[in-house]
Amino acid sequence: MVTTALALGVTVTVLAAMTALGVAHSRTRMLSVEDYISARNSADTGTTAATLIASGMGAWILFSPAEAGAGFGGLAAVGGYAIGSAVPLLLFISVGVRLREYLSQGHSLTEYVYGRYGAWMYGYALLIAVFYMFISLAAGMTAAADALAFVADVPPWITATIIGGFVLVYTGYGGLVASIFTDTVQTLVILPLLTLSFAAVVVGLGGTGAIHQAIASANPHLLDLGFVPGLAFGGYVVIAITGSSVFNQGRWQRVFAAADDASLRRGFAIAAVVTVPMILLAGLLGVSAAGLGLMGDAGPSVALFVAIAAALPDWATLGVVVLVVLLVTSTTDTLFNGIASIVTADLSRVLDDPDERTLQYAARALTVVVAIAAIAVGAQGYSVLELFLLADLLGAATFIPFLHGLYSGRATERGVLLASVAGLLVGLAYFPTFHGALVALPIIGPLLPGGSFIHSFAGAAGVSALLSLLAARLSDGRFDLDSLAAEVHSLDDAAGPVADGGRPTDDGTGSEGVER
Amino acid sequence: MILGEVAFALLVWGSLAAVAVVFAFLIVMLACGARAETDSAAGAEVQP
């Protein structure tokens, strides 16, 4: 095990480098509110792919796929996890192009839902989005804190504070522009580092032949592609990840940040293509750790770290520290800016014609508030798994009705809201986490079916989809999707941003300097 | 269906190779994007 001081030194060095890069890059750009929360049409194919890879690949990749492989069903579960992570990216190719067509000046998912459906569905979607993103943020912080505690005994509150503090500096300063730039750098380090680490662990464990032989003799079900519990896990993960990803504002921001539709299509496709093997590899190491009998008393969530510890020398742990820091940093900056951007975009509607400077201050203040809350929760080391599953269920029960309105003028607010709530109730009826409490309820309790995640998530998505389609069929409404464009507008002042980072003068002809 | 030894090896090394290929492709895309941005900035400077 590396010393705590050394791990902290490496962590601070990596974070300081990212912060310097993020701030330096933002200083060279003119930063209007639009740049801060949407960076509209600025990311070419490579940048779009890189920012999606980094912002989507959090510290969870070191825990969850390996846990799925070691604890929930071997290869079948890992395969489902890999597909489940790629599906939402592919879904966003179609959704993203339509969003850019109908909401060319859009910033957030809440603008779409308010314009398309109205206040009630807006409130419901806002609740899901903020809940999901904040839980993701807290889970990411907690995962990083757990990882550094596991490999170097770093106290969780120190990890959460320094990661949250550094990320706040560059995200608060440069917003989405800084986030996308640092994501690109992080991807260029994360991908080779993860790949080399995985390859070294496979070789260190004796190669694929030795690993396969050990697993086949001790736990052959881990290699069984038809293992039913593994398939069930993979099935519900596909629905859960797809549903919750739709409410990740970070993805919506990157839809609008793509330079054009072609960059969007190619960028999302590349990110989907690379996500599958990365998750397969992480999951296979979990399968290997369990199959080789390395787990001992350790829980399945640390299976990948167990495999690394068994295969690599102590000094290699420093590479894991760098990976953990980069992975959590890339998702944290996305979520800081994502949550702040949702509220900032809505402020322009709630406040009476706010000027650009007011919105800029609001966006930065919101980023600070989100960061402080995330650090506070992340430092506690709470297990947020149950809340995460609940957020996933909310997403699974809502994402199809939510997106239905982007493809059909017949979908109505009342129909999609009823479909979403009905889907959620079906999902909750099967939801294992709350099953004990629900069956204790009088009258309803004895009628409830047995708990199962696959039934819960498939039921939520299936029922909400069917009811949404049925409600649209019965509706007389004909929403004009082209009218969505009138619902959103640029947040910059009429004269627009100015090249020196200043704000327009009163006569609109020049600029006054403005400190950031 | 139990995955055989060869298929297991293909899955592991194939995944590693796939990531390496996508990474190389990504580098090329980023380099092209950076070059286009530089050319565009240079063009803007030349324009009056």
PDB file of N, CA and C in Angstrom, chain B residues 14-39:
ATOM      1  N   GLY B  14      -9.427  -8.645 -27.556  1.00  0.00           N
ATOM      2  CA  GLY B  14     -10.202  -7.891 -28.540  1.00  0.00           C
ATOM      3  C   GLY B  14     -10.705  -6.572 -27.962  1.00  0.00           C
ATOM      4  N   SER B  15     -11.141  -6.619 -26.713  1.00  0.00           N
ATOM      5  CA  SER B  15     -11.604  -5.383 -26.066  1.00  0.00           C
ATOM      6  C   SER B  15     -10.464  -4.389 -25.920  1.00  0.00           C
ATOM      7  N   LEU B  16      -9.308  -4.911 -25.494  1.00  0.00           N
ATOM      8  CA  LEU B  16      -8.143  -4.021 -25.355  1.00  0.00           C
ATOM      9  C   LEU B  16      -7.765  -3.410 -26.710  1.00  0.00           C
ATOM     10  N   ALA B  17      -7.791  -4.245 -27.746  1.00  0.00           N
ATOM     11  CA  ALA B  17      -7.451  -3.747 -29.084  1.00  0.00           C
ATOM     12  C   ALA B  17      -8.475  -2.716 -29.558  1.00  0.00           C
ATOM     13  N   ALA B  18      -9.757  -2.970 -29.256  1.00  0.00           N
ATOM     14  CA  ALA B  18     -10.813  -2.032 -29.679  1.00  0.00           C
ATOM     15  C   ALA B  18     -10.614  -0.661 -29.041  1.00  0.00           C
ATOM     16  N   VAL B  19     -10.283  -0.657 -27.751  1.00  0.00           N
ATOM     17  CA  VAL B  19     -10.051   0.627 -27.070  1.00  0.00           C
ATOM     18  C   VAL B  19      -8.851   1.337 -27.688  1.00  0.00           C
ATOM     19  N   ALA B  20      -7.797   0.562 -27.980  1.00  0.00           N
ATOM     20  CA  ALA B  20      -6.593   1.161 -28.574  1.00  0.00           C
ATOM     21  C   ALA B  20      -6.906   1.784 -29.940  1.00  0.00           C
ATOM     22  N   VAL B  21      -7.701   1.081 -30.734  1.00  0.00           N
ATOM     23  CA  VAL B  21      -8.043   1.591 -32.070  1.00  0.00           C
ATOM     24  C   VAL B  21      -8.881   2.872 -31.955  1.00  0.00           C
ATOM     25  N   VAL B  22      -9.880   2.847 -31.073  1.00  0.00           N
ATOM     26  CA  VAL B  22     -10.726   4.040 -30.912  1.00  0.00           C
ATOM     27  C   VAL B  22      -9.893   5.214 -30.387  1.00  0.00           C
ATOM     28  N   PHE B  23      -8.958   4.898 -29.492  1.00  0.00           N
ATOM     29  CA  PHE B  23      -8.104   5.958 -28.943  1.00  0.00           C
ATOM     30  C   PHE B  23      -7.273   6.603 -30.056  1.00  0.00           C
ATOM     31  N   ALA B  24      -6.697   5.759 -30.913  1.00  0.00           N
ATOM     32  CA  ALA B  24      -5.899   6.294 -32.028  1.00  0.00           C
ATOM     33  C   ALA B  24      -6.778   7.148 -32.950  1.00  0.00           C
ATOM     34  N   PHE B  25      -7.980   6.668 -33.222  1.00  0.00           N
ATOM     35  CA  PHE B  25      -8.913   7.411 -34.068  1.00  0.00           C
ATOM     36  C   PHE B  25      -9.270   8.763 -33.428  1.00  0.00           C
ATOM     37  N   LEU B  26      -9.459   8.718 -32.118  1.00  0.00           N
ATOM     38  CA  LEU B  26      -9.810   9.947 -31.385  1.00  0.00           C
ATOM     39  C   LEU B  26      -8.684  10.979 -31.470  1.00  0.00           C
ATOM     40  N   ILE B  27      -7.464  10.502 -31.345  1.00  0.00           N
ATOM     41  CA  ILE B  27      -6.301  11.402 -31.452  1.00  0.00           C
ATOM     42  C   ILE B  27      -6.314  12.089 -32.822  1.00  0.00           C
ATOM     43  N   VAL B  28      -6.554  11.291 -33.862  1.00  0.00           N
ATOM     44  CA  VAL B  28      -6.563  11.850 -35.223  1.00  0.00           C
ATOM     45  C   VAL B  28      -7.677  12.893 -35.346  1.00  0.00           C
ATOM     46  N   MET B  29      -8.871  12.570 -34.827  1.00  0.00           N
ATOM     47  CA  MET B  29      -9.998  13.511 -34.908  1.00  0.00           C
ATOM     48  C   MET B  29      -9.690  14.808 -34.165  1.00  0.00           C
ATOM     49  N   LEU B  30      -9.088  14.679 -32.994  1.00  0.00           N
ATOM     50  CA  LEU B  30      -8.754  15.880 -32.210  1.00  0.00           C
ATOM     51  C   LEU B  30      -7.694  16.712 -32.923  1.00  0.00           C
ATOM     52  N   ALA B  31      -6.720  16.025 -33.516  1.00  0.00           N
ATOM     53  CA  ALA B  31      -5.675  16.752 -34.246  1.00  0.00           C
ATOM     54  C   ALA B  31      -6.273  17.498 -35.441  1.00  0.00           C
ATOM     55  N   CYS B  32      -7.185  16.837 -36.157  1.00  0.00           N
ATOM     56  CA  CYS B  32      -7.831  17.495 -37.308  1.00  0.00           C
ATOM     57  C   CYS B  32      -8.645  18.707 -36.841  1.00  0.00           C
ATOM     58  N   GLY B  33      -9.352  18.530 -35.714  1.00  0.00           N
ATOM     59  CA  GLY B  33     -10.161  19.636 -35.177  1.00  0.00           C
ATOM     60  C   GLY B  33      -9.305  20.815 -34.777  1.00  0.00           C
ATOM     61  N   ALA B  34      -8.181  20.507 -34.109  1.00  0.00           N
ATOM     62  CA  ALA B  34      -7.277  21.585 -33.668  1.00  0.00           C
ATOM     63  C   ALA B  34      -6.686  22.309 -34.868  1.00  0.00           C
ATOM     64  N   ARG B  35      -6.350  21.527 -35.909  1.00  0.00           N
ATOM     65  CA  ARG B  35      -5.766  22.139 -37.109  1.00  0.00           C
ATOM     66  C   ARG B  35      -6.789  23.036 -37.804  1.00  0.00           C
ATOM     67  N   ALA B  36      -8.029  22.540 -37.885  1.00  0.00           N
ATOM     68  CA  ALA B  36      -9.077  23.343 -38.527  1.00  0.00           C
ATOM     69  C   ALA B  36      -9.311  24.646 -37.766  1.00  0.00           C
ATOM     70  N   GLU B  37      -9.242  24.561 -36.416  1.00  0.00           N
ATOM     71  CA  GLU B  37      -9.459  25.761 -35.606  1.00  0.00           C
ATOM     72  C   GLU B  37      -8.324  26.765 -35.823  1.00  0.00           C
ATOM     73  N   THR B  38      -7.101  26.212 -35.897  1.00  0.00           N
ATOM     74  CA  THR B  38      -5.936  27.084 -36.131  1.00  0.00           C
ATOM     75  C   THR B  38      -6.038  27.763 -37.501  1.00  0.00           C
ATOM     76  N   ASP B  39      -6.390  26.979 -38.509  1.00  0.00           N
ATOM     77  CA  ASP B  39      -6.534  27.528 -39.864  1.00  0.00           C
ATOM     78  C   ASP B  39      -7.611  28.598 -39.901  1.00  0.00           C
TER      79      ASP B  39
END
